[in-house]
Structures are given as structure tokens and as C-alpha cells.
Amino acid sequence: MAEKLFGHAADVENAILVSVHNGVGAGIMVDGTVLQRRVGNIGEIGHIQIKPYGKRCHCGNYGCLETEVSLSAALEKAEQLLSEGHPSMLRDQPLTIESLCTAAVFGDGVAQRVIIELGQHLGRGIAILVNLFNPQKVMIGSELNRAKTILYPAIEECVKSQALPSYGENLQFMETRFYTQGTMAGAALVKQALYDGSLLIRLIEG
Ligand SMILES: [Zn+2]
């Protein structure tokens, strides 16, 4: 809702926001309305199974999108590649999402492998959403946006090959406006807009 009111979804009526932090989730906006259901949002894509023999997820299933694509999964994958002895600039510094993304942008093979694989898994989940909701825009909210020059082509390639061709055409991919602050900043902005009346004015104008 914050992205619709103040962010990068202000110019469209149909958009999907995919957030990748410790978990993976999505917000889905159809005709200007963020879909809701009886318990919270609609868009629990984190528990779509993408690897039947993957790791056990806290939900009880195996190989959920969330177990493959969260920030901790990215760091774990990088650690695994480093422990296998692959050369990487990540050996000389503490392994964080920031250092991983910076290394990927600088052309580090290990870091790029992690980001590209993650993008492909994420792309599979996003392609399902695109087929279901035919959005105009897909927004990614994640610290991984630091490596978007590597991440987005991997996501886009996967989505364009797995979504209906007409749905993939002119589909825009971009970062959310509030990605560095998680979703709390967005929630705070919406709450503030409710109190000061600006949300009401926008709704009336809309
Ligand atoms: Zn799960």
C-alpha cells in the first residue's frame, strides 16, 4: 500500500511486490487494491515448493522458495562455495549480504553464482504470480537490490521463459522505494497517512 501511495507503484494499478529478507513474501495489487484475506495478506509465495528434495522448511515442507532464496540461504550458499575452495574476493572480508552483492557487481564468480541461482529460483516463483495476476510491474524489496545488475536479468530471463509470452511483454522489473528499510517503514507511512487524513484525501481523489 505504501508503494502505491508513495512509491514505485504509484503509476500502475496492477503490480506485485516480492520481498526477500529472512523470509520471502509477496504483496499483490489488482486494479489498485492490495489483496487481503481473512488472516493477513495474500501472497505467501515463500512456501511454494521449488525443490522437492531441498532443505526442510519450518512450515514442514521441503525445498520451499523461502529455504532457497532468503538472505540467510544466500549467505549459506556462498559459505558452501567458499568451503569447496572456489577462488573469491569474499575470502578477504566478512561475509555479509553487502559484501556478497558488492563482489557480484565486481564480477566475482562465487558471488555471481549465488545471486544468479537465487534469481532463477525467485524467477520461478514470480512467473507463477505473473501467470495468475498479469501485473504491469514486479517490484523487488530486498537488500539484494544492491546487486540488481546481476539479480534482475536472472529473474527476468526466468519469468519471461515461464510466464505467458503476452504477460511477459512490457513487464517492468524494479526495486521497491522502501527496500532498505524492510516493510516497517511502509507500514509506518500508511499509518501516518491514516492519521493525518492524506490517505483519505487520496482515496477520495482516486
Ligand atoms: Zn515452507
PDB file of C-alpha atoms and ligand atoms in Angstrom:
ATOM      1  CA  MET A   1       0.000   0.000   0.000  1.00  0.00           C
ATOM      2  CA  ALA A   2       2.914   2.330   0.784  1.00  0.00           C
ATOM      3  CA  GLU A   3       4.391   1.624  -2.651  1.00  0.00           C
ATOM      4  CA  LYS A   4       1.029   2.504  -4.237  1.00  0.00           C
ATOM      5  CA  LEU A   5       0.655   5.693  -2.208  1.00  0.00           C
ATOM      6  CA  PHE A   6       4.216   6.997  -2.135  1.00  0.00           C
ATOM      7  CA  GLY A   7       6.446   4.626  -4.042  1.00  0.00           C
ATOM      8  CA  HIS A   8       7.125   2.894  -7.294  1.00  0.00           C
ATOM      9  CA  ALA A   9       3.616   1.515  -7.857  1.00  0.00           C
ATOM     10  CA  ALA A  10       2.006   4.967  -7.933  1.00  0.00           C
ATOM     11  CA  ASP A  11       1.708   4.909 -11.735  1.00  0.00           C
ATOM     12  CA  VAL A  12       0.118   1.452 -12.139  1.00  0.00           C
ATOM     13  CA  GLU A  13      -2.998  -0.371 -10.964  1.00  0.00           C
ATOM     14  CA  ASN A  14      -1.664  -3.923 -11.169  1.00  0.00           C
ATOM     15  CA  ALA A  15       1.614  -4.768  -9.516  1.00  0.00           C
ATOM     16  CA  ILE A  16       3.348  -7.403  -7.470  1.00  0.00           C
ATOM     17  CA  LEU A  17       5.830  -6.709  -4.716  1.00  0.00           C
ATOM     18  CA  VAL A  18       8.149  -9.534  -3.761  1.00  0.00           C
ATOM     19  CA  SER A  19      10.055  -9.072  -0.561  1.00  0.00           C
ATOM     20  CA  VAL A  20      13.172 -11.117   0.157  1.00  0.00           C
ATOM     21  CA  HIS A  21      14.547 -10.768   3.669  1.00  0.00           C
ATOM     22  CA  ASN A  22      14.714 -13.536   6.262  1.00  0.00           C
ATOM     23  CA  GLY A  23      11.645 -14.922   4.570  1.00  0.00           C
ATOM     24  CA  VAL A  24      10.029 -14.398   1.193  1.00  0.00           C
ATOM     25  CA  GLY A  25       6.617 -12.884   0.720  1.00  0.00           C
ATOM     26  CA  ALA A  26       4.551 -11.020  -1.816  1.00  0.00           C
ATOM     27  CA  GLY A  27       2.001  -8.245  -1.904  1.00  0.00           C
ATOM     28  CA  ILE A  28      -0.424  -8.336  -4.812  1.00  0.00           C
ATOM     29  CA  MET A  29      -2.277  -5.303  -6.108  1.00  0.00           C
ATOM     30  CA  VAL A  30      -5.136  -5.853  -8.547  1.00  0.00           C
ATOM     31  CA  ASP A  31      -6.962  -2.842 -10.014  1.00  0.00           C
ATOM     32  CA  GLY A  32      -5.435  -0.570  -7.371  1.00  0.00           C
ATOM     33  CA  THR A  33      -6.441  -2.741  -4.401  1.00  0.00           C
ATOM     34  CA  VAL A  34      -3.972  -4.732  -2.308  1.00  0.00           C
ATOM     35  CA  LEU A  35      -5.441  -8.223  -1.954  1.00  0.00           C
ATOM     36  CA  GLN A  36      -6.266  -9.247   1.605  1.00  0.00           C
ATOM     37  CA  ARG A  37      -7.754 -12.338   3.097  1.00  0.00           C
ATOM     38  CA  ARG A  38      -9.039 -13.355   6.500  1.00  0.00           C
ATOM     39  CA  VAL A  39      -5.537 -13.798   8.012  1.00  0.00           C
ATOM     40  CA  GLY A  40      -3.236 -11.057   6.711  1.00  0.00           C
ATOM     41  CA  ASN A  41      -2.105 -10.657   3.136  1.00  0.00           C
ATOM     42  CA  ILE A  42      -2.498 -12.889   0.133  1.00  0.00           C
ATOM     43  CA  GLY A  43       0.868 -13.789  -1.349  1.00  0.00           C
ATOM     44  CA  GLU A  44       2.613 -16.428   0.762  1.00  0.00           C
ATOM     45  CA  ILE A  45       4.855 -17.400  -2.115  1.00  0.00           C
ATOM     46  CA  GLY A  46       7.636 -18.298   0.307  1.00  0.00           C
ATOM     47  CA  HIS A  47       6.109 -21.728   0.724  1.00  0.00           C
ATOM     48  CA  ILE A  48       5.723 -22.644  -2.918  1.00  0.00           C
ATOM     49  CA  GLN A  49       7.832 -25.769  -3.331  1.00  0.00           C
ATOM     50  CA  ILE A  50      10.552 -25.292  -5.922  1.00  0.00           C
ATOM     51  CA  LYS A  51      12.917 -28.131  -4.948  1.00  0.00           C
ATOM     52  CA  PRO A  52      11.132 -31.363  -3.897  1.00  0.00           C
ATOM     53  CA  TYR A  53      14.333 -32.778  -2.381  1.00  0.00           C
ATOM     54  CA  GLY A  54      15.521 -29.472  -0.993  1.00  0.00           C
ATOM     55  CA  LYS A  55      16.039 -28.481   2.631  1.00  0.00           C
ATOM     56  CA  ARG A  56      13.311 -28.888   5.254  1.00  0.00           C
ATOM     57  CA  CYS A  57      11.384 -25.662   5.788  1.00  0.00           C
ATOM     58  CA  HIS A  58       9.976 -24.505   9.129  1.00  0.00           C
ATOM     59  CA  CYS A  59       6.497 -24.988   7.600  1.00  0.00           C
ATOM     60  CA  GLY A  60       7.129 -28.744   7.411  1.00  0.00           C
ATOM     61  CA  ASN A  61       7.536 -28.911   3.638  1.00  0.00           C
ATOM     62  CA  TYR A  62      10.806 -29.445   1.707  1.00  0.00           C
ATOM     63  CA  GLY A  63      12.530 -27.080  -0.692  1.00  0.00           C
ATOM     64  CA  CYS A  64      10.226 -24.088  -0.250  1.00  0.00           C
ATOM     65  CA  LEU A  65      11.124 -20.915  -2.137  1.00  0.00           C
ATOM     66  CA  GLU A  66      11.960 -19.385   1.243  1.00  0.00           C
ATOM     67  CA  THR A  67      14.526 -22.060   2.124  1.00  0.00           C
ATOM     68  CA  GLU A  68      16.360 -21.407  -1.171  1.00  0.00           C
ATOM     69  CA  VAL A  69      16.007 -17.672  -1.592  1.00  0.00           C
ATOM     70  CA  SER A  70      16.115 -15.896   1.797  1.00  0.00           C
ATOM     71  CA  LEU A  71      19.122 -13.736   2.726  1.00  0.00           C
ATOM     72  CA  SER A  72      20.400 -16.419   5.108  1.00  0.00           C
ATOM     73  CA  ALA A  73      20.085 -19.022   2.323  1.00  0.00           C
ATOM     74  CA  ALA A  74      22.213 -16.766   0.080  1.00  0.00           C
ATOM     75  CA  LEU A  75      24.935 -16.466   2.734  1.00  0.00           C
ATOM     76  CA  GLU A  76      24.821 -20.210   3.392  1.00  0.00           C
ATOM     77  CA  LYS A  77      25.241 -20.957  -0.308  1.00  0.00           C
ATOM     78  CA  ALA A  78      28.202 -18.548  -0.533  1.00  0.00           C
ATOM     79  CA  GLU A  79      29.804 -20.183   2.512  1.00  0.00           C
ATOM     80  CA  GLN A  80      29.377 -23.586   0.922  1.00  0.00           C
ATOM     81  CA  LEU A  81      31.057 -22.498  -2.334  1.00  0.00           C
ATOM     82  CA  LEU A  82      33.913 -20.895  -0.363  1.00  0.00           C
ATOM     83  CA  SER A  83      34.385 -24.046   1.706  1.00  0.00           C
ATOM     84  CA  GLU A  84      34.677 -26.011  -1.534  1.00  0.00           C
ATOM     85  CA  GLY A  85      37.723 -23.870  -2.342  1.00  0.00           C
ATOM     86  CA  HIS A  86      36.459 -21.762  -5.246  1.00  0.00           C
ATOM     87  CA  PRO A  87      38.529 -18.590  -5.657  1.00  0.00           C
ATOM     88  CA  SER A  88      36.735 -15.466  -4.497  1.00  0.00           C
ATOM     89  CA  MET A  89      37.378 -11.951  -3.178  1.00  0.00           C
ATOM     90  CA  LEU A  90      34.915 -12.846  -0.396  1.00  0.00           C
ATOM     91  CA  ARG A  91      37.672 -14.741   1.393  1.00  0.00           C
ATOM     92  CA  ASP A  92      39.381 -11.488   2.446  1.00  0.00           C
ATOM     93  CA  GLN A  93      36.391  -9.924   4.209  1.00  0.00           C
ATOM     94  CA  PRO A  94      33.457 -10.750   6.470  1.00  0.00           C
ATOM     95  CA  LEU A  95      30.661 -12.421   4.524  1.00  0.00           C
ATOM     96  CA  THR A  96      27.557 -10.227   4.596  1.00  0.00           C
ATOM     97  CA  ILE A  97      24.788  -9.515   2.097  1.00  0.00           C
ATOM     98  CA  GLU A  98      26.503  -6.206   1.365  1.00  0.00           C
ATOM     99  CA  SER A  99      29.897  -7.795   0.661  1.00  0.00           C
ATOM    100  CA  LEU A 100      28.231 -10.561  -1.366  1.00  0.00           C
ATOM    101  CA  CYS A 101      26.383  -8.046  -3.544  1.00  0.00           C
ATOM    102  CA  THR A 102      29.427  -5.813  -3.978  1.00  0.00           C
ATOM    103  CA  ALA A 103      31.540  -8.808  -5.002  1.00  0.00           C
ATOM    104  CA  ALA A 104      28.876  -9.910  -7.505  1.00  0.00           C
ATOM    105  CA  VAL A 105      28.806  -6.453  -9.102  1.00  0.00           C
ATOM    106  CA  PHE A 106      32.625  -6.501  -9.290  1.00  0.00           C
ATOM    107  CA  GLY A 107      32.461  -9.769 -11.247  1.00  0.00           C
ATOM    108  CA  ASP A 108      33.344 -12.252  -8.513  1.00  0.00           C
ATOM    109  CA  GLY A 109      32.437 -15.736  -9.774  1.00  0.00           C
ATOM    110  CA  VAL A 110      31.250 -17.195  -6.464  1.00  0.00           C
ATOM    111  CA  ALA A 111      29.116 -14.162  -5.604  1.00  0.00           C
ATOM    112  CA  GLN A 112      27.616 -14.040  -9.090  1.00  0.00           C
ATOM    113  CA  ARG A 113      26.820 -17.778  -8.959  1.00  0.00           C
ATOM    114  CA  VAL A 114      24.918 -17.287  -5.675  1.00  0.00           C
ATOM    115  CA  ILE A 115      22.949 -14.269  -6.921  1.00  0.00           C
ATOM    116  CA  ILE A 116      22.119 -15.791 -10.319  1.00  0.00           C
ATOM    117  CA  GLU A 117      20.935 -19.080  -8.833  1.00  0.00           C
ATOM    118  CA  LEU A 118      18.836 -17.190  -6.310  1.00  0.00           C
ATOM    119  CA  GLY A 119      17.375 -15.070  -9.135  1.00  0.00           C
ATOM    120  CA  GLN A 120      16.431 -18.200 -11.067  1.00  0.00           C
ATOM    121  CA  HIS A 121      14.624 -19.711  -8.073  1.00  0.00           C
ATOM    122  CA  LEU A 122      12.907 -16.411  -7.360  1.00  0.00           C
ATOM    123  CA  GLY A 123      12.001 -16.057 -11.041  1.00  0.00           C
ATOM    124  CA  ARG A 124      10.202 -19.399 -10.926  1.00  0.00           C
ATOM    125  CA  GLY A 125       8.014 -18.196  -8.058  1.00  0.00           C
ATOM    126  CA  ILE A 126       7.417 -14.805  -9.698  1.00  0.00           C
ATOM    127  CA  ALA A 127       6.449 -16.461 -13.005  1.00  0.00           C
ATOM    128  CA  ILE A 128       3.616 -18.229 -11.174  1.00  0.00           C
ATOM    129  CA  LEU A 129       2.389 -14.901  -9.809  1.00  0.00           C
ATOM    130  CA  VAL A 130       2.654 -13.293 -13.240  1.00  0.00           C
ATOM    131  CA  ASN A 131       0.590 -16.090 -14.779  1.00  0.00           C
ATOM    132  CA  LEU A 132      -2.043 -15.711 -12.072  1.00  0.00           C
ATOM    133  CA  PHE A 133      -2.280 -11.917 -11.853  1.00  0.00           C
ATOM    134  CA  ASN A 134      -0.865 -10.440 -15.078  1.00  0.00           C
ATOM    135  CA  PRO A 135       0.767  -7.408 -13.388  1.00  0.00           C
ATOM    136  CA  GLN A 136       2.251  -4.382 -15.154  1.00  0.00           C
ATOM    137  CA  LYS A 137       5.136  -4.188 -12.735  1.00  0.00           C
ATOM    138  CA  VAL A 138       7.126  -6.511 -10.490  1.00  0.00           C
ATOM    139  CA  MET A 139       8.908  -4.786  -7.626  1.00  0.00           C
ATOM    140  CA  ILE A 140      11.630  -6.438  -5.596  1.00  0.00           C
ATOM    141  CA  GLY A 141      12.117  -5.353  -1.999  1.00  0.00           C
ATOM    142  CA  SER A 142      15.400  -6.687  -0.685  1.00  0.00           C
ATOM    143  CA  GLU A 143      18.925  -5.809   0.328  1.00  0.00           C
ATOM    144  CA  LEU A 144      19.867  -7.927  -2.690  1.00  0.00           C
ATOM    145  CA  ASN A 145      18.897  -4.939  -4.838  1.00  0.00           C
ATOM    146  CA  ARG A 146      22.498  -3.842  -4.282  1.00  0.00           C
ATOM    147  CA  ALA A 147      23.317  -6.477  -6.911  1.00  0.00           C
ATOM    148  CA  LYS A 148      20.354  -5.785  -9.148  1.00  0.00           C
ATOM    149  CA  THR A 149      22.501  -5.622 -12.297  1.00  0.00           C
ATOM    150  CA  ILE A 150      23.186  -9.335 -11.737  1.00  0.00           C
ATOM    151  CA  LEU A 151      19.952 -10.344  -9.990  1.00  0.00           C
ATOM    152  CA  TYR A 152      17.334  -8.792 -12.269  1.00  0.00           C
ATOM    153  CA  PRO A 153      18.496 -10.305 -15.590  1.00  0.00           C
ATOM    154  CA  ALA A 154      18.377 -13.770 -13.925  1.00  0.00           C
ATOM    155  CA  ILE A 155      14.844 -13.141 -12.630  1.00  0.00           C
ATOM    156  CA  GLU A 156      13.649 -11.595 -15.892  1.00  0.00           C
ATOM    157  CA  GLU A 157      15.015 -14.376 -18.068  1.00  0.00           C
ATOM    158  CA  CYS A 158      13.261 -16.980 -15.936  1.00  0.00           C
ATOM    159  CA  VAL A 159       9.964 -15.088 -15.755  1.00  0.00           C
ATOM    160  CA  LYS A 160       9.929 -14.365 -19.492  1.00  0.00           C
ATOM    161  CA  SER A 161      10.503 -18.013 -20.366  1.00  0.00           C
ATOM    162  CA  GLN A 162       7.975 -19.366 -17.851  1.00  0.00           C
ATOM    163  CA  ALA A 163       5.158 -16.818 -17.941  1.00  0.00           C
ATOM    164  CA  LEU A 164       2.666 -16.457 -20.779  1.00  0.00           C
ATOM    165  CA  PRO A 165       4.521 -14.546 -23.523  1.00  0.00           C
ATOM    166  CA  SER A 166       1.853 -11.832 -23.706  1.00  0.00           C
ATOM    167  CA  TYR A 167       2.060 -11.384 -19.900  1.00  0.00           C
ATOM    168  CA  GLY A 168       5.853 -11.100 -20.018  1.00  0.00           C
ATOM    169  CA  GLU A 169       5.798  -8.402 -22.689  1.00  0.00           C
ATOM    170  CA  ASN A 170       6.374  -4.878 -21.356  1.00  0.00           C
ATOM    171  CA  LEU A 171       6.507  -6.242 -17.818  1.00  0.00           C
ATOM    172  CA  GLN A 172       8.660  -3.883 -15.764  1.00  0.00           C
ATOM    173  CA  PHE A 173      11.042  -5.034 -13.042  1.00  0.00           C
ATOM    174  CA  MET A 174      12.302  -2.583 -10.471  1.00  0.00           C
ATOM    175  CA  GLU A 175      13.259  -2.160  -6.837  1.00  0.00           C
ATOM    176  CA  THR A 176      10.695  -1.024  -4.290  1.00  0.00           C
ATOM    177  CA  ARG A 177      11.159   2.502  -2.995  1.00  0.00           C
ATOM    178  CA  PHE A 178      11.472   1.390   0.622  1.00  0.00           C
ATOM    179  CA  TYR A 179      13.607  -1.722   0.265  1.00  0.00           C
ATOM    180  CA  THR A 180      16.453  -0.694   2.515  1.00  0.00           C
ATOM    181  CA  GLN A 181      14.101  -0.331   5.481  1.00  0.00           C
ATOM    182  CA  GLY A 182      12.141  -3.575   5.187  1.00  0.00           C
ATOM    183  CA  THR A 183       8.366  -3.338   5.292  1.00  0.00           C
ATOM    184  CA  MET A 184       8.137  -1.441   8.607  1.00  0.00           C
ATOM    185  CA  ALA A 185       8.786   1.936   7.004  1.00  0.00           C
ATOM    186  CA  GLY A 186       5.962   1.313   4.549  1.00  0.00           C
ATOM    187  CA  ALA A 187       3.603   0.321   7.336  1.00  0.00           C
ATOM    188  CA  ALA A 188       4.564   3.461   9.290  1.00  0.00           C
ATOM    189  CA  LEU A 189       3.906   5.681   6.262  1.00  0.00           C
ATOM    190  CA  VAL A 190       0.466   4.167   5.709  1.00  0.00           C
ATOM    191  CA  LYS A 191      -0.348   4.566   9.419  1.00  0.00           C
ATOM    192  CA  GLN A 192       0.749   8.191   9.332  1.00  0.00           C
ATOM    193  CA  ALA A 193      -1.356   8.802   6.217  1.00  0.00           C
ATOM    194  CA  LEU A 194      -4.367   7.318   8.031  1.00  0.00           C
ATOM    195  CA  TYR A 195      -3.880   9.713  10.965  1.00  0.00           C
ATOM    196  CA  ASP A 196      -3.175  12.918   9.073  1.00  0.00           C
ATOM    197  CA  GLY A 197      -6.008  12.350   6.586  1.00  0.00           C
ATOM    198  CA  SER A 198      -3.825  12.299   3.453  1.00  0.00           C
ATOM    199  CA  LEU A 199      -4.780   8.679   2.771  1.00  0.00           C
ATOM    200  CA  LEU A 200      -8.470   9.614   2.897  1.00  0.00           C
ATOM    201  CA  ILE A 201      -7.875  12.509   0.501  1.00  0.00           C
ATOM    202  CA  ARG A 202      -6.040  10.220  -1.919  1.00  0.00           C
ATOM    203  CA  LEU A 203      -8.780   7.627  -1.739  1.00  0.00           C
ATOM    204  CA  ILE A 204     -11.441  10.246  -2.399  1.00  0.00           C
ATOM    205  CA  GLU A 205      -9.427  11.696  -5.295  1.00  0.00           C
ATOM    206  CA  GLY A 206      -8.803   8.196  -6.691  1.00  0.00           C
TER     207      GLY A 206
HETATM  208 ZN    ZN B   1       7.808 -23.699   3.749  1.00  0.00          ZN
END
